mmCIF file of C-alpha atoms in Angstrom:
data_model
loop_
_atom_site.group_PDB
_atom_site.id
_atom_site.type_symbol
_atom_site.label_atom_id
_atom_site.label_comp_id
_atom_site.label_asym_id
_atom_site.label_seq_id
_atom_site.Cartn_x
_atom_site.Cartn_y
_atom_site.Cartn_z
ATOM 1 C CA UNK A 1 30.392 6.494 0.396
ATOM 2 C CA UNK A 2 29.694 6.776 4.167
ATOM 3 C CA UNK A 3 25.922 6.061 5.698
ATOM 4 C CA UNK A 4 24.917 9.884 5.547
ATOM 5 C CA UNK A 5 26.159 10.118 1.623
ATOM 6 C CA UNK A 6 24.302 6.971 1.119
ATOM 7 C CA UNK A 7 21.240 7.863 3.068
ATOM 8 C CA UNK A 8 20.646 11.412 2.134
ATOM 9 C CA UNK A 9 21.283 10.317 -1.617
ATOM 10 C CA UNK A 10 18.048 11.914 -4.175
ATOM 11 C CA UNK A 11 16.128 8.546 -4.867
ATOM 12 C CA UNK A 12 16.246 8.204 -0.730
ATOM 13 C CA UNK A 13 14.733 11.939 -1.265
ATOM 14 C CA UNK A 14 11.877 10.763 -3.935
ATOM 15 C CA UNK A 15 11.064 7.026 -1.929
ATOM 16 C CA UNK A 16 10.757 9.300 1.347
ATOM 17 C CA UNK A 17 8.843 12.240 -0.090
ATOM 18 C CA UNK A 18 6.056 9.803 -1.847
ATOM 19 C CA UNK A 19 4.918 8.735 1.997
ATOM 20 C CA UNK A 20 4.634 12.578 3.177
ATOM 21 C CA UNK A 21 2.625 13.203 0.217
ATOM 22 C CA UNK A 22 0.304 10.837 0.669
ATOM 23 C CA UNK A 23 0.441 12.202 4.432
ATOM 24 C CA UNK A 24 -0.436 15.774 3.182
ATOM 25 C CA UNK A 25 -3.036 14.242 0.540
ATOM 26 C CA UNK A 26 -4.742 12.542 3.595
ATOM 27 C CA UNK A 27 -4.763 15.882 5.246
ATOM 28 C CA UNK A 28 -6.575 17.907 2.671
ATOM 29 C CA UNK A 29 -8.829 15.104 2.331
ATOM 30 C CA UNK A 30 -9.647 15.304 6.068
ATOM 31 C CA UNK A 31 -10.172 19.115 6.181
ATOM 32 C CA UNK A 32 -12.052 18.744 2.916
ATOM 33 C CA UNK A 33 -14.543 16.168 4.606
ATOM 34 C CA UNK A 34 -15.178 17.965 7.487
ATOM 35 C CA UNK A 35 -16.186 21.236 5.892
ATOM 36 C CA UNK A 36 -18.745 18.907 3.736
ATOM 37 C CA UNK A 37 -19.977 17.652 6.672
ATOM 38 C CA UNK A 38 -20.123 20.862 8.529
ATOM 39 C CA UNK A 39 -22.504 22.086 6.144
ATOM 40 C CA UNK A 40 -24.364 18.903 5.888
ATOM 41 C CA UNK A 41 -25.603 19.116 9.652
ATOM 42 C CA UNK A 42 -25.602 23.003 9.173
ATOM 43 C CA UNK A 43 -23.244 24.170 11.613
ATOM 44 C CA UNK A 44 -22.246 27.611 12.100
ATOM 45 C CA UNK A 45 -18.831 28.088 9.763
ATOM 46 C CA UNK A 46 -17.401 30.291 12.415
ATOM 47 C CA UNK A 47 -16.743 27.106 14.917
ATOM 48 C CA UNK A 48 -14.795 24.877 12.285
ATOM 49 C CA UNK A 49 -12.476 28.254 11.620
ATOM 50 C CA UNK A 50 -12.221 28.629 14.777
ATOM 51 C CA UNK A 51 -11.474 24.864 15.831
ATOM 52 C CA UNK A 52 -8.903 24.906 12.891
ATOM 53 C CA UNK A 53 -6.928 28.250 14.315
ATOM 54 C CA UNK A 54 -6.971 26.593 18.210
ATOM 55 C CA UNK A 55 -5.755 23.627 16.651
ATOM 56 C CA UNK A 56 -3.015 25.540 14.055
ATOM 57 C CA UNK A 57 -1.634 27.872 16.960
ATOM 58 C CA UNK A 58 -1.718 24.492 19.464
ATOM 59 C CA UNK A 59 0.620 22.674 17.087
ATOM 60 C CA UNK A 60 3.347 25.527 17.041
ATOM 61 C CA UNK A 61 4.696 23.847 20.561
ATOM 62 C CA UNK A 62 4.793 20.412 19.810
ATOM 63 C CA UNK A 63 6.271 20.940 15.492
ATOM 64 C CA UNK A 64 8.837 22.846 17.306
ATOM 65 C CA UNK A 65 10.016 20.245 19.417
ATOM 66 C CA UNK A 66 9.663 17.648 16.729
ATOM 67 C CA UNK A 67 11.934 20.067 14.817
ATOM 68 C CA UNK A 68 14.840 19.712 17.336
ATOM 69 C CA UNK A 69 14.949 16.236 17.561
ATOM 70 C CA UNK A 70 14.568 15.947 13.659
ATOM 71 C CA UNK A 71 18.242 18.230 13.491
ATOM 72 C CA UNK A 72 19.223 15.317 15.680
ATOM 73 C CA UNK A 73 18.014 12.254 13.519
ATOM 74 C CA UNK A 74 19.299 14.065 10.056
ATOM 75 C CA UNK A 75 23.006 13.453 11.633
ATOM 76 C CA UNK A 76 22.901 9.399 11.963
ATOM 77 C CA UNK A 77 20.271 8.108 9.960
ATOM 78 C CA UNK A 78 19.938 10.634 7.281
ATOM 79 C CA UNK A 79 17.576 13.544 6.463
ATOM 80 C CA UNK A 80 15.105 12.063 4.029
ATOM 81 C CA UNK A 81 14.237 9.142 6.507
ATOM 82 C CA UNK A 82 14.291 11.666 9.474
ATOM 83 C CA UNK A 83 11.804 13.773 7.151
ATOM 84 C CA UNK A 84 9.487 11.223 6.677
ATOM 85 C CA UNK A 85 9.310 9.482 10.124
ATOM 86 C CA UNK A 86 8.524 12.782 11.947
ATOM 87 C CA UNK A 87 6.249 13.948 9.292
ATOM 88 C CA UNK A 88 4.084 10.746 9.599
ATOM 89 C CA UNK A 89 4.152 9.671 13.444
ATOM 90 C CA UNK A 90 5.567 12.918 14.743
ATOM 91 C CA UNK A 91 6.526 11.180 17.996
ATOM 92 C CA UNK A 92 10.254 12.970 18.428
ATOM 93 C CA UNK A 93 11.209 10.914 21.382
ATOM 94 C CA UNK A 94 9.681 7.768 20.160
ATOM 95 C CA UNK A 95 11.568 7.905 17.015
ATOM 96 C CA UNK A 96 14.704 8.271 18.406
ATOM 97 C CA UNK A 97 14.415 5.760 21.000
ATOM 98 C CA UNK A 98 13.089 3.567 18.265
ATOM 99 C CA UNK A 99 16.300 4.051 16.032
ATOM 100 C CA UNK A 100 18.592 3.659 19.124
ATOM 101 C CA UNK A 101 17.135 0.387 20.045
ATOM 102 C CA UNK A 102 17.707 -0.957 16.568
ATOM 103 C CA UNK A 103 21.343 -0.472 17.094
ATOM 104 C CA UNK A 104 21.590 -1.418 20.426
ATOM 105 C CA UNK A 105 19.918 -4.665 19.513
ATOM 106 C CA UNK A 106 22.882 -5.058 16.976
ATOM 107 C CA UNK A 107 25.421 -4.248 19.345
ATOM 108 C CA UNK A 108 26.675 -0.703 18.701
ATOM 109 C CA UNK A 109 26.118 2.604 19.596
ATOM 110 C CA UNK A 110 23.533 4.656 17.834
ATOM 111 C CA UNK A 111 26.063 6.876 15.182
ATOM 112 C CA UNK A 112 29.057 5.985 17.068
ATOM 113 C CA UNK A 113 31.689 3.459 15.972
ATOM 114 C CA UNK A 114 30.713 0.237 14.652
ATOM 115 C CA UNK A 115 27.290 2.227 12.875
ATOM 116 C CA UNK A 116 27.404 1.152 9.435
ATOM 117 C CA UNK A 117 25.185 0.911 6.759
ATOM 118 C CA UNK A 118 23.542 -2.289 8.014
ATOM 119 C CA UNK A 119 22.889 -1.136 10.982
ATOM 120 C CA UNK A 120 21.584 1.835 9.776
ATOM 121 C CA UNK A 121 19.235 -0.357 7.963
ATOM 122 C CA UNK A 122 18.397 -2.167 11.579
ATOM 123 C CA UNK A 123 17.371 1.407 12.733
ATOM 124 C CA UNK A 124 15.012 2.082 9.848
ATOM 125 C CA UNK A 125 13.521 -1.160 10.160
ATOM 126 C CA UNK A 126 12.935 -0.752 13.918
ATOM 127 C CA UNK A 127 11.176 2.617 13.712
ATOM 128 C CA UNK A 128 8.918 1.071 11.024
ATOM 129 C CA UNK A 129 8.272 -1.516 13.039
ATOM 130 C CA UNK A 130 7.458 0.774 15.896
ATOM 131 C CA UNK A 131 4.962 2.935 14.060
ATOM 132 C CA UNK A 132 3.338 -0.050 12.235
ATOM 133 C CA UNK A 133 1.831 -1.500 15.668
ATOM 134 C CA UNK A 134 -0.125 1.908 15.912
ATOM 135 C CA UNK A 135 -1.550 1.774 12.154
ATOM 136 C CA UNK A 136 -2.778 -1.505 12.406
ATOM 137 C CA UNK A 137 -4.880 -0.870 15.452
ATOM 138 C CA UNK A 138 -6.160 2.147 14.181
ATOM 139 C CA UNK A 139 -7.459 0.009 11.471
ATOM 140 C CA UNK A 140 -8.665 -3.000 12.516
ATOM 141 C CA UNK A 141 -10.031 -1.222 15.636
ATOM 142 C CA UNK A 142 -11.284 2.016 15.411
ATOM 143 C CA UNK A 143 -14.802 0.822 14.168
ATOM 144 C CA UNK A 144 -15.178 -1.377 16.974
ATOM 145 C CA UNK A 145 -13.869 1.008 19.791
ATOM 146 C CA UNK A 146 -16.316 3.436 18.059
ATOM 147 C CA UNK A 147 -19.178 1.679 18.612
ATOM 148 C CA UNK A 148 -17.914 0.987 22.452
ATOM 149 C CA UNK A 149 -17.510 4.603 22.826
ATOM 150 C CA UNK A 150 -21.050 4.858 21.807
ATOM 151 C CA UNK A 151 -22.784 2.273 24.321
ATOM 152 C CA UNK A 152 -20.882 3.814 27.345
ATOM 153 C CA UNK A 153 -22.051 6.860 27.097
ATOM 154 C CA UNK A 154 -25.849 5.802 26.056
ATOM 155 C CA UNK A 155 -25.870 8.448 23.461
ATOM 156 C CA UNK A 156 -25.320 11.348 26.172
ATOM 157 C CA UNK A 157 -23.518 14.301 25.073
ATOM 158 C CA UNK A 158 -22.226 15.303 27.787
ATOM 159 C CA UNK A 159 -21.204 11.717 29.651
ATOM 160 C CA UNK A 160 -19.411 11.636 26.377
ATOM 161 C CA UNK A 161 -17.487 14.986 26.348
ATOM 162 C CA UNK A 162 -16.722 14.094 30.068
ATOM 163 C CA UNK A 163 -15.521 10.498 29.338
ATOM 164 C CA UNK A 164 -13.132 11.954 26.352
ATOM 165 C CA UNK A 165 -11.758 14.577 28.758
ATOM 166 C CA UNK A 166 -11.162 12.005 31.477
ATOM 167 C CA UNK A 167 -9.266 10.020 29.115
ATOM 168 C CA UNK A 168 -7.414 12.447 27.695
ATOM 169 C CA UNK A 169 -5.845 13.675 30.770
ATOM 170 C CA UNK A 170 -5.204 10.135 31.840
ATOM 171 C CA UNK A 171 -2.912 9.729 28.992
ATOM 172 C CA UNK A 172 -1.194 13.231 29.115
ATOM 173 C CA UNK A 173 -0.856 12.941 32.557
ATOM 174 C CA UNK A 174 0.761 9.448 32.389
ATOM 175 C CA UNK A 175 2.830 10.694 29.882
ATOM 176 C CA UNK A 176 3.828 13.681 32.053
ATOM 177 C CA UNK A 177 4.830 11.515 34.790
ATOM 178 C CA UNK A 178 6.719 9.584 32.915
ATOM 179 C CA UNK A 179 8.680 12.058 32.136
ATOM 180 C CA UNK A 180 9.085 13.902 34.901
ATOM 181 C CA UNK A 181 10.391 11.137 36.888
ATOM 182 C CA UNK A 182 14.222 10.460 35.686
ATOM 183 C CA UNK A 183 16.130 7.636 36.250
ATOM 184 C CA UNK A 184 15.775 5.811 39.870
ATOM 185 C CA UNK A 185 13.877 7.703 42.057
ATOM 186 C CA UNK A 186 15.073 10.972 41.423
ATOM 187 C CA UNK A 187 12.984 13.922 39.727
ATOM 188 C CA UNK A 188 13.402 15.618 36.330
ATOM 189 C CA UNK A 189 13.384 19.273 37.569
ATOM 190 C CA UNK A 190 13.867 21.032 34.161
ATOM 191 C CA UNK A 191 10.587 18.561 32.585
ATOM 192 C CA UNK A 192 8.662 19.292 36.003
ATOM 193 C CA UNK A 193 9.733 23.008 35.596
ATOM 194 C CA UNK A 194 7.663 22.806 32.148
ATOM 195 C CA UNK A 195 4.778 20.866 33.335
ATOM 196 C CA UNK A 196 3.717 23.413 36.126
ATOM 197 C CA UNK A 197 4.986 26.127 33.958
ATOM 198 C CA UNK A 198 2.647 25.143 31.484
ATOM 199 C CA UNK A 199 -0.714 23.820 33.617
ATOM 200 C CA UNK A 200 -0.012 27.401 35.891
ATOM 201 C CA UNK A 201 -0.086 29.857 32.803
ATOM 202 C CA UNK A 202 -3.101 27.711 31.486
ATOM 203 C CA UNK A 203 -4.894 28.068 34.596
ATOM 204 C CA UNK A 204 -3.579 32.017 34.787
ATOM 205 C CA UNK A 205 -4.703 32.372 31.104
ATOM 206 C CA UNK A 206 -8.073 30.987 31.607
ATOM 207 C CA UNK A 207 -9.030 32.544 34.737
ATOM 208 C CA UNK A 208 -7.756 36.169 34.281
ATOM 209 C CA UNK A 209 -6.686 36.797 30.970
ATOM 210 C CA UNK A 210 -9.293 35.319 28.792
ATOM 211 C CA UNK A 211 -12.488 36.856 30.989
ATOM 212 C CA UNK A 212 -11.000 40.124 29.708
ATOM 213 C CA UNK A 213 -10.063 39.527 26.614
ATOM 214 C CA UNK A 214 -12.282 36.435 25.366
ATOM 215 C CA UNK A 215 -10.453 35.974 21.606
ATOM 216 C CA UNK A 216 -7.129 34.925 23.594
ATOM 217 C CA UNK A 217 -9.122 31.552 24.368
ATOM 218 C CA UNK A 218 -8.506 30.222 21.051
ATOM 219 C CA UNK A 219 -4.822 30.795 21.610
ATOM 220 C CA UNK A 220 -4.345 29.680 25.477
ATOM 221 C CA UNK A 221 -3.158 26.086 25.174
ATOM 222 C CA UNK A 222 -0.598 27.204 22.008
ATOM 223 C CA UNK A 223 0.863 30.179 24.908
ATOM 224 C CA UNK A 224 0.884 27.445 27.818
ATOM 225 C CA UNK A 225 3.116 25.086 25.883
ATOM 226 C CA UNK A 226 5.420 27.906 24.427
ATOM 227 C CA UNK A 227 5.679 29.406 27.753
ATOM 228 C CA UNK A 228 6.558 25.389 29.293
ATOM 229 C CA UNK A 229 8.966 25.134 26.619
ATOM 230 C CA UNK A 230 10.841 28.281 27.846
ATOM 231 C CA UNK A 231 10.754 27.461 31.644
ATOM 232 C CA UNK A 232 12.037 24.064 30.402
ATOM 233 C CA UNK A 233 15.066 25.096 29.025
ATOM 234 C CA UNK A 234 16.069 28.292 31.373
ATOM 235 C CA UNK A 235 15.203 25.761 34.471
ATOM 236 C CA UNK A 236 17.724 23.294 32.528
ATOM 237 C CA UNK A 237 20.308 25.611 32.011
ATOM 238 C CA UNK A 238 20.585 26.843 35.293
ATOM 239 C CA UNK A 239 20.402 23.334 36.482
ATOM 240 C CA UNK A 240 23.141 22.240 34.006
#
């Protein structure tokens, strides 16, 4: 048998799907603790409902792409690995640059010639390495970054809301740039194309739709990063 037959055999099916059950266990758990706790500091149930739509409709953009790359993954390393990986870290890119850089630290191509089943095994140990770096911080240091969070803002809401937001562009912005700059000095137009596509209709959506027609809030970010997506690829193609 070849690396796919091998790879996509049942038992690969069974290992893989025990880890994205535990994923969705860990899920219902979550949502399951944060209604209890909802109702323990009395808040109004409309705002959890609603936080859980914004959030539902926000990850349509980002499953989608995940999605793509996934197709990708399923035709070197298999689809019950591919499965699992982007159902736990959901990191497309990452992933794949992960699995790539196992093989290219054995000295082939990733699922050209020379990609055999022990390499294959070199790319599923180097995106487990890749996403076990991330769990063990979370662990060891989420309690203590919690408490940080804590004494910088003094207990202050709103120093606190503002210091999350400031962080949280500072990462999605890096990110951004990252990827908007290609190789050398040059600029990814299709990426950049998607970026202002997306911020634009944000700003558009915020400042002139949602006045009007307030329950399209909830659903702004989830249109900005569909409507990025599309400028993305129609930029790209005429590009290509």
């Amino acid at each position: 048998m070849d690396n796919l037959q091998i790879s996509n055999q049942p038992i690969m099916w069974v290992l893989c799907g025990i880890t994205v059950l535990v994923a969705a266990i860990q899920t219902v758990l979550f949502i399951r603790l944060a209604k209890k706790t909802s109702k323990e500091v009395e808040l109004n149930p409309e705002i959890p409902n609603k936080a859980f739509k914004i959030g539902l409709i926000s990850a349509i953009g980002p499953a989608a792409g995940v999605f793509i790359v996934m197709v990708g993954l399923m035709a070197a390393i298999g689809g019950p690995m591919s499965w699992m990986r982007l159902s736990i870290i959901g990191a497309a890119a990452t992933e794949l640059a992960a699995a790539t850089n196992g093989a290219t630290a054995a000295g082939v191509t990733f699922g050209g010639e020379g990609y055999t089943l022990t390499i294959l095994a070199v790319s599923w140990f180097a995106m487990a390495l890749n996403g076990a770096g991330w769990l063990i911080c979370t662990g060891l240091f989420t309690p203590s970054l919690e408490k940080l969070r804590d004494k910088m803002s003094g207990g202050d809401m709103g120093w606190l809301g503002a210091m999350s937001a400031a962080c949280s562009i500072g990462i999605f912005g890096y990110l951004n740039a990252n990827s908007m700059v290609a190789k050398g000095p040059s600029i990814n137009i299709p990426t950049t194309a998607a970026v202002l596509a997306a911020a634009l209709s944000m700003m558009f959506i915020g400042k002139v739709i949602t006045p009007k027609h307030p329950r399209l809030a909830e659903y702004s970010l989830g249109i900005a990063m569909i409507i990025g997506i599309i400028a993305g690829i129609v930029v790209e193609g005429i590009t290509a």
